[in-house]
CSV table of C-alpha atoms in Angstrom, one decimal:
chain,number,residue,atom,x,y,z
A,76,MET,CA,125.9,138.3,-28.3
A,77,THR,CA,125.5,134.6,-27.8
A,78,PRO,CA,126.6,132.6,-24.9
A,79,LEU,CA,128.8,130.6,-26.6
A,80,MET,CA,129.9,132.7,-29.2
A,81,TRP,CA,133.7,132.7,-30.1
A,82,ALA,CA,135.3,135.8,-29.6
A,83,PRO,CA,139.1,134.8,-28.8
A,84,ASP,CA,140.0,138.6,-29.8
A,85,THR,CA,137.3,140.3,-27.5
A,86,TRP,CA,138.2,138.3,-24.7
A,87,TRP,CA,142.3,138.8,-25.0
A,88,SER,CA,140.5,142.5,-24.9
A,89,LEU,CA,138.5,142.0,-21.9
A,90,PHE,CA,141.2,139.8,-20.1
A,91,GLY,CA,144.3,142.5,-20.7
A,92,HIS,CA,141.9,145.7,-20.0
A,93,PHE,CA,140.6,143.8,-16.6
A,94,LEU,CA,143.9,142.4,-15.6
A,95,ALA,CA,145.4,145.7,-16.1
A,96,LEU,CA,142.8,147.6,-13.5
A,97,SER,CA,143.0,144.6,-11.0
A,98,LEU,CA,146.1,146.3,-9.2
A,99,MET,CA,144.5,149.7,-9.2
A,100,SER,CA,141.0,148.4,-7.5
A,101,ILE,CA,141.7,150.5,-4.3
A,102,GLY,CA,138.3,150.2,-2.5
A,103,GLY,CA,137.0,147.3,-4.4
A,104,ALA,CA,136.4,146.9,-8.3
A,105,ILE,CA,133.4,149.3,-8.6
A,106,THR,CA,135.8,152.1,-7.8
A,107,LEU,CA,137.0,151.5,-11.9
A,108,VAL,CA,133.6,152.0,-13.4
A,109,PRO,CA,134.7,155.5,-14.9
A,110,ASP,CA,137.7,153.7,-16.3
A,111,MET,CA,135.9,150.8,-17.2
A,112,HIS,CA,133.2,153.0,-19.1
A,113,ARG,CA,135.7,154.8,-20.9
A,114,ARG,CA,137.5,151.3,-22.4
A,115,LEU,CA,134.3,149.5,-22.8
A,116,VAL,CA,131.5,152.2,-24.5
A,117,THR,CA,133.9,154.9,-25.4
A,118,ASP,CA,137.0,153.7,-26.9
A,119,SER,CA,136.1,150.2,-27.8
A,120,GLY,CA,132.0,149.6,-28.2
A,121,LEU,CA,131.9,146.9,-26.9
A,122,LEU,CA,129.3,147.8,-24.5
A,123,GLY,CA,126.5,150.4,-25.0
A,124,ASP,CA,125.8,152.7,-22.1
A,125,ALA,CA,122.4,150.9,-21.2
A,126,ASP,CA,124.3,147.4,-20.9
A,127,PHE,CA,127.0,148.9,-18.9
A,128,THR,CA,124.3,150.5,-16.7
A,129,SER,CA,122.2,147.6,-16.5
A,130,SER,CA,125.5,145.4,-15.4
A,131,ILE,CA,126.6,147.6,-12.7
A,132,ALA,CA,122.4,147.8,-11.2
A,133,LEU,CA,122.2,144.1,-11.5
A,134,ALA,CA,125.1,143.0,-9.7
A,135,GLN,CA,124.5,145.6,-6.8
A,136,ALA,CA,121.1,144.3,-6.7
A,137,ALA,CA,121.9,140.1,-6.3
A,138,PRO,CA,123.1,138.9,-3.2
A,139,GLY,CA,126.9,138.3,-3.5
A,140,PRO,CA,130.2,139.8,-4.4
A,141,ASN,CA,129.8,143.2,-5.9
A,142,VAL,CA,132.6,142.4,-8.0
A,143,LEU,CA,130.1,140.4,-10.5
A,144,PHE,CA,129.5,143.5,-12.5
A,145,VAL,CA,132.4,142.9,-14.0
A,146,ALA,CA,131.2,139.1,-15.4
A,147,LEU,CA,128.2,140.9,-16.6
A,148,MET,CA,130.3,143.3,-18.2
A,149,GLY,CA,132.3,140.3,-20.0
A,150,TRP,CA,129.0,138.5,-20.7
A,151,TYR,CA,127.6,141.3,-22.8
A,152,ALA,CA,131.1,141.9,-24.6
A,153,GLY,CA,131.8,138.0,-25.1
A,154,GLY,CA,129.7,136.0,-24.1
A,155,LEU,CA,130.6,133.2,-21.7
A,156,GLY,CA,134.1,133.2,-22.8
A,157,GLY,CA,134.1,136.7,-21.7
A,158,ALA,CA,132.3,136.7,-18.6
A,159,ILE,CA,134.7,134.2,-17.6
A,160,VAL,CA,138.4,136.0,-18.3
A,161,SER,CA,137.0,139.2,-17.2
A,162,MET,CA,136.7,137.6,-13.7
A,163,LEU,CA,140.1,135.9,-14.3
A,164,GLY,CA,141.7,139.2,-15.3
A,165,ILE,CA,140.1,141.3,-12.4
A,166,MET,CA,140.4,138.9,-9.4
A,167,LEU,CA,143.4,136.9,-10.2
A,168,PRO,CA,146.0,140.0,-9.3
A,169,SER,CA,144.6,141.7,-7.0
A,170,THR,CA,143.3,139.1,-5.1
A,171,THR,CA,147.3,137.3,-5.4
A,172,LEU,CA,148.4,140.7,-4.1
A,173,ALA,CA,145.8,141.2,-1.4
A,174,LEU,CA,146.7,137.7,0.3
A,175,SER,CA,150.2,138.9,0.3
A,176,VAL,CA,150.1,141.7,1.6
A,177,SER,CA,147.8,140.8,4.6
A,178,ARG,CA,149.7,138.4,5.4
A,179,TRP,CA,153.1,140.5,5.7
A,180,VAL,CA,150.8,143.7,7.3
A,181,SER,CA,149.1,141.1,10.3
A,182,THR,CA,152.6,140.9,11.6
A,183,ARG,CA,153.9,144.1,11.1
A,184,ARG,CA,150.6,146.5,12.6
A,185,HIS,CA,152.6,147.9,15.0
A,186,TRP,CA,154.8,149.6,12.0
A,187,LEU,CA,154.0,153.5,12.1
A,188,SER,CA,154.9,153.2,8.8
A,189,VAL,CA,151.8,150.8,8.1
A,190,GLN,CA,149.3,152.2,10.2
A,191,ALA,CA,150.2,155.6,7.9
A,192,PHE,CA,150.2,154.0,4.8
A,193,GLN,CA,146.5,152.5,5.8
A,194,ALA,CA,145.4,155.5,7.2
A,195,GLY,CA,146.3,157.4,3.8
A,196,MET,CA,143.7,155.1,1.7
A,197,ILE,CA,140.7,156.1,3.7
A,198,PRO,CA,140.6,159.3,1.4
A,199,VAL,CA,141.6,158.0,-1.7
A,200,THR,CA,139.0,154.9,-1.3
A,201,ILE,CA,136.2,158.1,-0.7
A,202,GLY,CA,137.6,159.8,-3.8
A,203,LEU,CA,137.7,157.1,-5.9
A,204,LEU,CA,134.0,155.9,-4.6
A,205,LEU,CA,132.7,159.6,-5.6
A,206,ALA,CA,133.8,159.8,-8.6
A,207,THR,CA,132.1,156.4,-9.4
A,208,GLY,CA,128.9,157.9,-8.5
A,209,TRP,CA,129.4,160.8,-9.8
A,210,HIS,CA,130.0,158.8,-13.4
A,211,LEU,CA,126.8,156.7,-13.2
A,212,ALA,CA,124.4,159.8,-11.9
A,213,PRO,CA,124.9,162.2,-15.0
A,214,SER,CA,121.1,162.9,-15.1
A,215,ALA,CA,121.1,163.8,-11.4
A,216,GLN,CA,124.4,166.2,-12.4
A,217,GLY,CA,121.6,168.5,-13.6
A,218,GLN,CA,118.7,167.8,-11.6
A,219,PRO,CA,118.3,169.4,-7.9
A,220,SER,CA,116.0,167.2,-6.6
A,221,ALA,CA,117.8,163.9,-7.4
A,222,LEU,CA,121.3,166.0,-6.3
A,223,LEU,CA,119.1,166.3,-2.8
A,224,LEU,CA,118.6,162.6,-2.9
A,225,SER,CA,122.2,161.7,-3.4
A,226,ILE,CA,122.7,163.9,-0.3
A,227,VAL,CA,120.1,162.9,1.7
A,228,ILE,CA,121.0,159.7,0.9
A,229,ALA,CA,124.3,159.5,1.5
A,230,LEU,CA,123.6,161.0,5.0
A,231,LEU,CA,121.3,158.6,5.7
A,232,VAL,CA,124.1,155.8,5.2
A,233,TRP,CA,126.3,157.7,7.2
A,234,ARG,CA,125.0,158.3,10.5
A,235,THR,CA,122.2,156.1,10.7
A,236,LYS,CA,121.7,152.0,10.7
A,237,VAL,CA,118.4,152.2,8.1
A,238,SER,CA,118.9,149.1,6.2
A,239,LEU,CA,120.0,149.9,2.8
A,240,ILE,CA,117.1,148.1,0.9
A,241,TRP,CA,114.9,150.6,2.1
A,242,LEU,CA,116.6,153.3,0.9
A,243,VAL,CA,116.6,151.3,-2.4
A,244,ALA,CA,113.2,151.0,-2.1
A,245,ALA,CA,112.3,155.0,-1.4
A,246,GLY,CA,114.5,155.9,-4.5
A,247,ALA,CA,112.6,153.5,-6.3
A,248,ILE,CA,109.5,155.0,-5.5
A,249,LEU,CA,110.3,158.5,-5.6
A,250,GLY,CA,111.5,157.6,-9.1
A,251,ALA,CA,108.3,155.3,-9.9
A,252,LEU,CA,106.3,158.6,-9.2
A,253,GLY,CA,108.1,161.1,-11.4
A,254,LEU,CA,109.6,163.0,-8.0
A,255,VAL,CA,113.4,162.4,-9.4
């Protein structure tokens, strides 16, 4: 892909896909990774597995919002235009809805139905994040050491205040040494 390529069919496809996914991004765009993989890698072949995974890894390592992986996927699939339309597609509906709902909820926090809805969304978000993690780590599913490392890291993140950068560094060192 060249950055300034002309690919309106690809751009419309990317825009439509991310627009449809946007309203389902409970817990953030990262929870939609399994469906993004299905559409962009498996069904349409716009991205390879390596580009898909590297776009997520690069965006998560970079400072700034973690939704930037969507722009990288768009870039790999359709150049600069693909990056722009992917971000517009994922951000416009969800941002508009979040702004509208947060204003509405701020005046109705005391309502039992609002409190119940917010409490009910917690397990949904956790489930979507677990599905994303499972999808992104297929090699760990068959390796007991990698699975054990994932569990230990999850427990450390949950129960301690250890900086995530140290956990990432520890994982990188273990991987470089061939232990996982």
